[in-house]
CSV table of C-alpha atoms in Angstrom, one decimal:
chain,number,residue,atom,x,y,z
H,1,MET,CA,-16.5,17.9,-8.3
H,2,GLY,CA,-13.6,19.7,-9.2
H,3,GLY,CA,-16.0,23.2,-9.1
H,4,LEU,CA,-16.9,22.7,-5.3
H,5,ALA,CA,-15.4,24.5,-2.9
H,6,GLY,CA,-14.5,23.0,0.3
H,7,ARG,CA,-15.7,19.4,1.6
H,8,VAL,CA,-18.6,17.8,0.9
H,9,VAL,CA,-20.1,15.0,3.2
H,10,CYS,CA,-22.9,12.3,2.5
H,11,VAL,CA,-24.3,10.5,5.4
H,12,VAL,CA,-26.7,8.2,4.9
H,13,ASP,CA,-28.5,6.7,8.0
H,14,ASP,CA,-29.6,3.1,8.1
H,15,PHE,CA,-27.5,2.0,5.0
H,16,PRO,CA,-29.2,-1.5,5.2
H,17,TRP,CA,-33.0,-0.2,4.5
H,18,VAL,CA,-31.6,1.9,1.7
H,19,HIS,CA,-33.1,0.7,-2.0
H,20,ARG,CA,-30.8,-1.7,-3.2
H,21,ALA,CA,-30.2,0.6,-6.8
H,22,SER,CA,-29.7,3.6,-4.8
H,23,ALA,CA,-27.5,1.5,-2.7
H,24,ASP,CA,-25.4,0.1,-5.3
H,25,ALA,CA,-25.2,4.2,-7.1
H,26,LEU,CA,-23.7,5.2,-3.9
H,27,LEU,CA,-21.2,2.5,-3.6
H,28,PHE,CA,-20.0,2.8,-7.0
H,29,ALA,CA,-19.6,6.5,-6.4
H,30,ALA,CA,-17.6,6.0,-3.1
H,31,ARG,CA,-15.4,3.7,-4.8
H,32,ARG,CA,-14.5,6.4,-7.4
H,33,LEU,CA,-13.7,9.1,-5.0
H,34,GLY,CA,-9.9,9.3,-5.4
H,35,THR,CA,-8.7,12.3,-4.2
H,36,GLU,CA,-12.0,14.0,-3.7
H,37,ARG,CA,-12.8,15.9,-1.1
H,38,ILE,CA,-15.8,14.3,0.0
H,39,ALA,CA,-16.4,12.0,2.8
H,40,MET,CA,-19.2,9.1,2.5
H,41,LEU,CA,-20.4,7.7,5.9
H,42,PHE,CA,-22.8,4.7,5.7
H,43,ALA,CA,-24.7,4.4,9.2
H,44,VAL,CA,-25.7,0.9,10.4
H,45,ARG,CA,-26.7,-0.8,13.7
H,46,GLY,CA,-23.8,-2.5,15.3
H,47,ASP,CA,-25.0,-6.0,14.8
H,48,MET,CA,-25.3,-5.3,10.6
H,49,LEU,CA,-21.6,-4.5,10.8
H,50,ALA,CA,-20.2,-6.4,7.5
H,51,LYS,CA,-16.6,-7.5,8.0
H,52,GLY,CA,-13.8,-5.9,5.8
H,53,ILE,CA,-15.0,-2.1,6.8
H,54,PRO,CA,-11.7,-0.4,6.8
H,55,LEU,CA,-13.0,1.9,9.7
H,56,THR,CA,-15.7,1.9,12.3
H,57,VAL,CA,-16.3,5.0,14.6
H,58,ASP,CA,-19.2,4.7,17.0
H,59,VAL,CA,-20.6,8.3,17.4
H,60,GLY,CA,-23.7,9.7,19.2
H,61,GLY,CA,-25.7,12.2,17.1
H,62,LEU,CA,-23.9,15.1,16.0
H,63,ASP,CA,-25.3,18.7,15.5
H,64,GLU,CA,-23.7,21.0,12.6
H,65,SER,CA,-21.4,22.4,15.2
H,66,ALA,CA,-19.9,18.9,16.2
H,67,ALA,CA,-20.0,17.6,12.8
H,68,ALA,CA,-17.7,20.9,11.6
H,69,GLU,CA,-15.7,20.0,14.6
H,70,LEU,CA,-15.2,16.2,13.7
H,71,LEU,CA,-14.1,16.8,10.0
H,72,GLU,CA,-12.0,19.8,10.9
H,73,SER,CA,-9.8,17.5,13.4
H,74,ARG,CA,-9.2,15.0,10.2
H,75,ASP,CA,-7.0,17.6,8.4
H,76,GLY,CA,-7.2,21.2,9.9
H,77,SER,CA,-9.6,22.5,7.6
H,78,PRO,CA,-13.3,23.6,8.2
H,79,PRO,CA,-15.9,22.3,6.0
H,80,ALA,CA,-17.1,24.0,3.5
């Protein structure tokens, strides 16, 4: 990942419906990101939230401009 400029966002909608092997691979990667500039967003319905999720943010649909604004508000730099 060191060769990438800027940040990367991986968004998975309807995460509970993702194929089990794919979900395992995504979660494996998410646990090992460390200080990489990568955000992993796994969207689920409110009634499917598991206990222990560190942060829940309820948002409506985001267009490209709104997504960039949200990311920039986190650390001040625009996404790649």
